[in-house]
PDB file of C-alpha atoms in Angstrom:
ATOM      1  CA  MET L   1     -14.214  -8.091   5.052  1.00 36.00           C
ATOM      2  CA  PHE L   2     -16.439  -7.627   8.118  1.00 38.00           C
ATOM      3  CA  ARG L   3     -15.187 -10.872   9.659  1.00 37.00           C
ATOM      4  CA  HIS L   4     -17.776 -11.130  12.402  1.00 35.00           C
ATOM      5  CA  VAL L   5     -20.680  -9.366  10.717  1.00 36.00           C
ATOM      6  CA  HIS L   6     -22.584 -11.594   8.318  1.00 34.00           C
ATOM      7  CA  ARG L   7     -26.030 -10.024   8.183  1.00 34.00           C
ATOM      8  CA  TRP L   8     -25.473  -6.349   8.904  1.00 33.00           C
ATOM      9  CA  PHE L   9     -23.041  -3.509   8.372  1.00 39.00           C
ATOM     10  CA  PRO L  10     -23.198   0.140   9.493  1.00 40.00           C
ATOM     11  CA  LYS L  11     -24.034   2.902   7.040  1.00 40.00           C
ATOM     12  CA  VAL L  12     -22.624   6.156   8.422  1.00 38.00           C
ATOM     13  CA  TYR L  13     -23.663   9.579   7.245  1.00 37.00           C
ATOM     14  CA  ALA L  14     -23.486  13.147   8.560  1.00 39.00           C
ATOM     15  CA  VAL L  15     -26.575  15.245   9.189  1.00 38.00           C
ATOM     16  CA  PRO L  16     -25.495  18.887   8.717  1.00 44.00           C
ATOM     17  CA  LYS L  17     -28.663  20.205  10.365  1.00 42.00           C
ATOM     18  CA  ASP L  18     -27.651  19.198  13.857  1.00 43.00           C
ATOM     19  CA  LYS L  19     -24.167  17.780  13.167  1.00 40.00           C
ATOM     20  CA  VAL L  20     -25.167  14.402  14.548  1.00 39.00           C
ATOM     21  CA  LEU L  21     -23.478  11.353  13.090  1.00 41.00           C
ATOM     22  CA  LYS L  22     -26.005   8.554  12.672  1.00 43.00           C
ATOM     23  CA  ILE L  23     -25.506   4.862  12.040  1.00 42.00           C
ATOM     24  CA  ASN L  24     -28.087   2.773  10.211  1.00 44.00           C
ATOM     25  CA  LEU L  25     -27.968  -0.969   9.755  1.00 42.00           C
ATOM     26  CA  ILE L  26     -28.574  -2.487   6.345  1.00 48.00           C
ATOM     27  CA  GLU L  27     -29.018  -6.186   5.610  1.00 51.00           C
ATOM     28  CA  THR L  28     -26.214  -7.666   3.549  1.00 56.00           C
ATOM     29  CA  HIS L  29     -25.678 -10.647   1.266  1.00 61.00           C
ATOM     30  CA  PRO L  30     -23.406 -13.672   1.916  1.00 72.00           C
ATOM     31  CA  TRP L  31     -19.656 -13.143   2.175  1.00 74.00           C
ATOM     32  CA  GLU L  32     -16.898 -15.449   1.011  1.00 81.00           C
ATOM     33  CA  GLN L  33     -13.131 -15.818   1.284  1.00 88.00           C
ATOM     34  CA  ARG L  34     -11.142 -15.678  -1.926  1.00 88.00           C
ATOM     35  CA  LYS L  35      -7.463 -15.384  -2.721  1.00 95.00           C
ATOM     36  CA  VAL L  36      -6.102 -12.266  -4.368  1.00 96.00           C
ATOM     37  CA  LYS L  37      -4.984 -14.290  -7.396  1.00 96.00           C
ATOM     38  CA  ASP L  38      -8.585 -15.432  -7.933  1.00 94.00           C
ATOM     39  CA  LEU L  39      -9.844 -11.850  -8.091  1.00 93.00           C
ATOM     40  CA  PHE L  40      -7.027  -9.990  -9.835  1.00 96.00           C
ATOM     41  CA  LYS L  41      -4.306 -10.107 -12.413  1.00 98.00           C
ATOM     42  CA  VAL L  42      -1.171  -9.480 -10.333  1.00 98.00           C
ATOM     43  CA  THR L  43       1.561  -7.367 -11.923  1.00 98.00           C
ATOM     44  CA  ARG L  44       3.763  -4.355 -11.076  1.00 95.00           C
ATOM     45  CA  GLY L  45       4.988  -0.982 -12.312  1.00 96.00           C
ATOM     46  CA  TYR L  46       8.102   0.038 -14.222  1.00 96.00           C
ATOM     47  CA  VAL L  47      11.249   2.001 -13.503  1.00 95.00           C
ATOM     48  CA  LEU L  48      10.848   5.746 -14.001  1.00 95.00           C
ATOM     49  CA  ALA L  49      13.474   8.341 -13.106  1.00 93.00           C
ATOM     50  CA  ALA L  50      12.160  11.238 -11.030  1.00 91.00           C
ATOM     51  CA  PRO L  51      13.612  13.903 -13.394  1.00 93.00           C
ATOM     52  CA  GLU L  52      11.333  12.582 -16.137  1.00 95.00           C
ATOM     53  CA  THR L  53       8.252  13.545 -14.134  1.00 96.00           C
ATOM     54  CA  SER L  54       6.646  16.930 -13.629  1.00 96.00           C
ATOM     55  CA  GLU L  55       5.958  18.238 -10.135  1.00 94.00           C
ATOM     56  CA  ASN L  56       2.602  19.597 -11.304  1.00 95.00           C
ATOM     57  CA  ARG L  57      -0.069  18.231 -13.609  1.00 96.00           C
ATOM     58  CA  THR L  58       0.201  19.779 -17.083  1.00 96.00           C
ATOM     59  CA  PRO L  59      -1.310  19.037 -20.513  1.00 96.00           C
ATOM     60  CA  GLU L  60       1.989  17.359 -21.405  1.00 96.00           C
ATOM     61  CA  HIS L  61       2.162  15.435 -18.119  1.00 97.00           C
ATOM     62  CA  PRO L  62      -1.438  14.617 -17.151  1.00 98.00           C
ATOM     63  CA  TYR L  63      -1.033  11.247 -15.433  1.00 98.00           C
ATOM     64  CA  PRO L  64      -0.147  10.796 -11.744  1.00 98.00           C
ATOM     65  CA  VAL L  65       2.928   8.720 -10.920  1.00 97.00           C
ATOM     66  CA  TYR L  66       2.867   6.672  -7.710  1.00 96.00           C
ATOM     67  CA  SER L  67       5.906   5.355  -5.876  1.00 92.00           C
ATOM     68  CA  SER L  68       6.592   3.394  -2.697  1.00 87.00           C
ATOM     69  CA  GLN L  69       6.332   6.430  -0.438  1.00 82.00           C
ATOM     70  CA  THR L  70       3.264   7.059   1.731  1.00 76.00           C
ATOM     71  CA  LYS L  71       3.641  10.849   1.857  1.00 81.00           C
ATOM     72  CA  ASN L  72       1.060  12.594  -0.326  1.00 86.00           C
ATOM     73  CA  ASP L  73      -0.624   9.228  -0.915  1.00 87.00           C
ATOM     74  CA  GLY L  74       2.443   8.003  -2.791  1.00 91.00           C
ATOM     75  CA  LEU L  75       2.288  10.692  -5.482  1.00 94.00           C
ATOM     76  CA  MET L  76       5.773  11.505  -6.810  1.00 94.00           C
ATOM     77  CA  GLY L  77       4.738  13.638  -9.786  1.00 96.00           C
ATOM     78  CA  TYR L  78       3.086  13.468 -13.201  1.00 98.00           C
ATOM     79  CA  TYR L  79       4.091  11.799 -16.459  1.00 98.00           C
ATOM     80  CA  LYS L  80       3.214  11.880 -20.150  1.00 97.00           C
ATOM     81  CA  GLU L  81       2.150   8.230 -20.289  1.00 97.00           C
ATOM     82  CA  TYR L  82       0.062   5.903 -18.151  1.00 98.00           C
ATOM     83  CA  LEU L  83       0.382   2.195 -17.449  1.00 98.00           C
ATOM     84  CA  TYR L  84      -2.903   1.201 -15.834  1.00 98.00           C
ATOM     85  CA  ALA L  85      -6.357   2.483 -14.949  1.00 97.00           C
ATOM     86  CA  ASP L  86      -8.715   1.886 -12.019  1.00 96.00           C
ATOM     87  CA  ALA L  87      -6.506  -0.509 -10.096  1.00 97.00           C
ATOM     88  CA  ILE L  88      -5.139  -1.284  -6.635  1.00 97.00           C
ATOM     89  CA  THR L  89      -1.447  -0.812  -5.858  1.00 97.00           C
ATOM     90  CA  TRP L  90       0.744  -1.966  -3.003  1.00 96.00           C
ATOM     91  CA  THR L  91       4.296  -1.115  -1.980  1.00 95.00           C
ATOM     92  CA  THR L  92       6.548  -4.098  -2.700  1.00 95.00           C
ATOM     93  CA  ASP L  93       9.832  -2.992  -1.105  1.00 93.00           C
ATOM     94  CA  GLY L  94      11.151  -0.850   1.714  1.00 91.00           C
ATOM     95  CA  ALA L  95       9.836   0.580   4.957  1.00 90.00           C
ATOM     96  CA  ASN L  96       6.319   0.960   3.557  1.00 92.00           C
ATOM     97  CA  ALA L  97       6.068  -2.544   2.092  1.00 94.00           C
ATOM     98  CA  GLY L  98       2.519  -3.860   2.337  1.00 94.00           C
ATOM     99  CA  THR L  99       0.796  -0.472   2.099  1.00 94.00           C
ATOM    100  CA  VAL L 100      -2.229  -0.863  -0.188  1.00 95.00           C
ATOM    101  CA  ARG L 101      -3.965   1.964  -2.062  1.00 95.00           C
ATOM    102  CA  LEU L 102      -6.846   2.331  -4.518  1.00 95.00           C
ATOM    103  CA  ARG L 103      -5.845   4.169  -7.721  1.00 96.00           C
ATOM    104  CA  PRO L 104      -8.888   5.413  -9.650  1.00 94.00           C
ATOM    105  CA  GLY L 105      -8.366   6.694 -13.172  1.00 96.00           C
ATOM    106  CA  LYS L 106      -5.296   6.370 -15.393  1.00 98.00           C
ATOM    107  CA  PHE L 107      -1.892   6.380 -13.694  1.00 98.00           C
ATOM    108  CA  TYR L 108       1.764   5.358 -13.889  1.00 98.00           C
ATOM    109  CA  CYS L 109       3.538   3.577 -11.050  1.00 96.00           C
ATOM    110  CA  THR L 110       7.161   2.727 -10.423  1.00 95.00           C
ATOM    111  CA  ASN L 111       8.760  -0.702 -10.141  1.00 94.00           C
ATOM    112  CA  VAL L 112       8.393  -0.751  -6.340  1.00 92.00           C
ATOM    113  CA  CYS L 113       4.611  -0.796  -6.729  1.00 95.00           C
ATOM    114  CA  GLY L 114       2.701  -3.986  -7.287  1.00 97.00           C
ATOM    115  CA  VAL L 115      -0.573  -3.669  -9.187  1.00 98.00           C
ATOM    116  CA  LEU L 116      -3.860  -5.573  -8.967  1.00 98.00           C
ATOM    117  CA  LEU L 117      -6.030  -5.403 -12.088  1.00 98.00           C
ATOM    118  CA  SER L 118      -9.658  -6.481 -12.396  1.00 94.00           C
ATOM    119  CA  ASP L 119     -12.112  -6.275 -15.275  1.00 93.00           C
ATOM    120  CA  ASP L 120     -14.919  -7.323 -12.935  1.00 90.00           C
ATOM    121  CA  GLY L 121     -15.021  -4.348 -10.560  1.00 89.00           C
ATOM    122  CA  TYR L 122     -13.011  -5.793  -7.669  1.00 91.00           C
ATOM    123  CA  ALA L 123     -10.639  -2.814  -7.686  1.00 91.00           C
ATOM    124  CA  ASN L 124     -12.783  -0.869  -5.237  1.00 90.00           C
ATOM    125  CA  LYS L 125     -12.256   0.773  -1.877  1.00 90.00           C
ATOM    126  CA  ALA L 126     -13.882  -2.002   0.145  1.00 85.00           C
ATOM    127  CA  VAL L 127     -11.494  -4.641  -1.194  1.00 90.00           C
ATOM    128  CA  THR L 128      -8.582  -2.197  -0.933  1.00 92.00           C
ATOM    129  CA  GLU L 129      -9.167  -1.580   2.765  1.00 88.00           C
ATOM    130  CA  ALA L 130      -9.731  -5.274   3.469  1.00 88.00           C
ATOM    131  CA  LEU L 131      -6.388  -6.096   1.859  1.00 93.00           C
ATOM    132  CA  ASN L 132      -4.618  -3.148   3.485  1.00 92.00           C
ATOM    133  CA  ASN L 133      -5.672  -4.478   6.888  1.00 89.00           C
ATOM    134  CA  ILE L 134      -3.799  -7.753   6.439  1.00 93.00           C
ATOM    135  CA  ALA L 135      -1.146  -7.280   3.740  1.00 95.00           C
ATOM    136  CA  TRP L 136       1.406  -5.947   6.221  1.00 94.00           C
ATOM    137  CA  LYS L 137       1.270  -9.259   8.104  1.00 95.00           C
ATOM    138  CA  HIS L 138       2.727 -11.007   5.056  1.00 97.00           C
ATOM    139  CA  VAL L 139       5.723  -8.695   4.599  1.00 97.00           C
ATOM    140  CA  SER L 140       9.084 -10.469   4.773  1.00 95.00           C
ATOM    141  CA  HIS L 141      11.524  -8.675   7.080  1.00 93.00           C
ATOM    142  CA  VAL L 142      14.588 -10.691   6.111  1.00 91.00           C
ATOM    143  CA  GLY L 143      16.879  -7.897   4.978  1.00 90.00           C
ATOM    144  CA  ASN L 144      14.944  -5.213   3.124  1.00 92.00           C
ATOM    145  CA  PRO L 145      11.199  -5.544   3.846  1.00 95.00           C
ATOM    146  CA  LYS L 146       9.375  -7.064   0.867  1.00 96.00           C
ATOM    147  CA  LEU L 147       5.928  -8.156  -0.200  1.00 96.00           C
ATOM    148  CA  MET L 148       6.317  -9.839  -3.559  1.00 96.00           C
ATOM    149  CA  ASN L 149       3.705 -10.768  -6.174  1.00 97.00           C
ATOM    150  CA  ASN L 150       3.746 -14.472  -5.357  1.00 97.00           C
ATOM    151  CA  VAL L 151       3.056 -13.784  -1.677  1.00 97.00           C
ATOM    152  CA  ILE L 152       0.231 -11.276  -2.076  1.00 97.00           C
ATOM    153  CA  SER L 153      -1.363 -13.565  -4.660  1.00 97.00           C
ATOM    154  CA  GLU L 154      -1.977 -16.170  -1.946  1.00 97.00           C
ATOM    155  CA  ILE L 155      -3.521 -13.784   0.602  1.00 96.00           C
ATOM    156  CA  ALA L 156      -7.185 -14.592   1.251  1.00 94.00           C
ATOM    157  CA  ILE L 157      -9.650 -11.798   1.945  1.00 90.00           C
ATOM    158  CA  SER L 158     -13.346 -11.881   2.840  1.00 80.00           C
ATOM    159  CA  ALA L 159     -15.710  -9.961   0.587  1.00 74.00           C
ATOM    160  CA  PRO L 160     -19.408  -9.912  -0.272  1.00 73.00           C
ATOM    161  CA  ARG L 161     -20.283 -12.054  -3.255  1.00 74.00           C
ATOM    162  CA  SER L 162     -22.312  -9.132  -4.520  1.00 68.00           C
ATOM    163  CA  LEU L 163     -20.289  -6.452  -6.326  1.00 74.00           C
ATOM    164  CA  GLU L 164     -23.184  -4.088  -5.678  1.00 77.00           C
ATOM    165  CA  GLU L 165     -22.679  -4.543  -1.958  1.00 74.00           C
ATOM    166  CA  GLN L 166     -18.929  -4.041  -2.292  1.00 74.00           C
ATOM    167  CA  GLN L 167     -19.701  -0.757  -4.008  1.00 77.00           C
ATOM    168  CA  ARG L 168     -22.057   0.298  -1.201  1.00 79.00           C
ATOM    169  CA  ILE L 169     -19.340  -0.368   1.373  1.00 75.00           C
ATOM    170  CA  SER L 170     -16.823   1.461  -0.819  1.00 73.00           C
ATOM    171  CA  GLU L 171     -19.111   4.486  -0.926  1.00 77.00           C
ATOM    172  CA  LEU L 172     -19.421   4.380   2.857  1.00 76.00           C
ATOM    173  CA  LEU L 173     -15.657   4.366   3.355  1.00 73.00           C
ATOM    174  CA  ALA L 174     -15.161   7.084   0.735  1.00 73.00           C
ATOM    175  CA  SER L 175     -17.779   9.249   2.464  1.00 72.00           C
ATOM    176  CA  ILE L 176     -15.934   8.985   5.767  1.00 70.00           C
ATOM    177  CA  ASP L 177     -12.644   9.796   4.021  1.00 69.00           C
ATOM    178  CA  ASN L 178     -14.260  12.880   2.517  1.00 68.00           C
ATOM    179  CA  LEU L 179     -15.664  13.956   5.881  1.00 70.00           C
ATOM    180  CA  ILE L 180     -12.227  13.658   7.468  1.00 65.00           C
ATOM    181  CA  THR L 181     -10.667  15.728   4.676  1.00 65.00           C
ATOM    182  CA  LEU L 182     -13.408  18.359   4.903  1.00 70.00           C
ATOM    183  CA  HIS L 183     -13.074  18.782   8.639  1.00 62.00           C
ATOM    184  CA  GLN L 184      -9.282  18.823   8.449  1.00 64.00           C
ATOM    185  CA  ARG L 185      -9.597  21.804   6.139  1.00 63.00           C
ATOM    186  CA  LYS L 186     -11.930  23.441   8.615  1.00 63.00           C
ATOM    187  CA  GLN L 187      -9.552  22.471  11.446  1.00 62.00           C
ATOM    188  CA  LYS L 188     -12.284  21.028  13.611  1.00 54.00           C
ATOM    189  CA  GLU L 189     -10.030  18.780  15.656  1.00 54.00           C
ATOM    190  CA  PRO L 190     -12.652  17.088  17.906  1.00 51.00           C
ATOM    191  CA  GLU L 191     -14.760  16.122  14.892  1.00 51.00           C
ATOM    192  CA  ILE L 192     -11.680  14.945  12.981  1.00 48.00           C
ATOM    193  CA  GLY L 193     -10.880  12.642  15.889  1.00 55.00           C
ATOM    194  CA  LEU L 194     -14.424  11.287  15.847  1.00 52.00           C
ATOM    195  CA  PHE L 195     -14.346  10.521  12.125  1.00 50.00           C
ATOM    196  CA  HIS L 196     -10.901   8.911  12.405  1.00 53.00           C
ATOM    197  CA  SER L 197     -12.194   6.706  15.220  1.00 56.00           C
ATOM    198  CA  ILE L 198     -15.220   5.647  13.191  1.00 54.00           C
ATOM    199  CA  PHE L 199     -13.089   4.947  10.119  1.00 52.00           C
ATOM    200  CA  LYS L 200     -10.612   2.861  12.128  1.00 55.00           C
ATOM    201  CA  TYR L 201     -13.460   0.929  13.750  1.00 49.00           C
ATOM    202  CA  ILE L 202     -15.072   0.100  10.414  1.00 53.00           C
ATOM    203  CA  LYS L 203     -11.737  -0.898   8.851  1.00 52.00           C
ATOM    204  CA  LYS L 204     -11.128  -3.305  11.739  1.00 54.00           C
ATOM    205  CA  LEU L 205     -14.349  -5.046  10.754  1.00 49.00           C
ATOM    206  CA  LEU L 206     -13.147  -5.519   7.190  1.00 53.00           C
TER     207      LEU L 206
END
């Protein structure tokens, strides 16, 4: 992740009292490069026809279904069954190939979604953003854009050895995401731009 930051990373938080965004520096543990295949079981989703899904979550259709689209975070509806839980997905085919997303909770995903499964806690936002920053570089553009399982398996990402530290970074990124969403709802455009800039800066360090 933070390629050029080995001892420190910024912790960003909002102070409602005066609306000042502060950055603190916290000492970190060693980082290492590891291939995706060494961290995850690499698999993919299954074919599911859109008419079989429900547009809204219901007791009969409680599980989100994710597709290759990026609109609405890839959500195409809800289904009665789930395939995976607490995983990372990426778009394998089409214009959005290489887009990587964290999927907390139980979910279903279609056959154009690859899935990364970990029993050790590596399916977190820090690893997701690190992979999302570089996965697009490995997309094949011969014909229909593709990023297949065998290719993503060989991608190397940098991450802290400590899962606790990965979680701290994940919480940081999630907090910024939440701030952006909150201020979008309040339509505070200058502050939205600030949070987007901070988020983009931090993701570049991953």
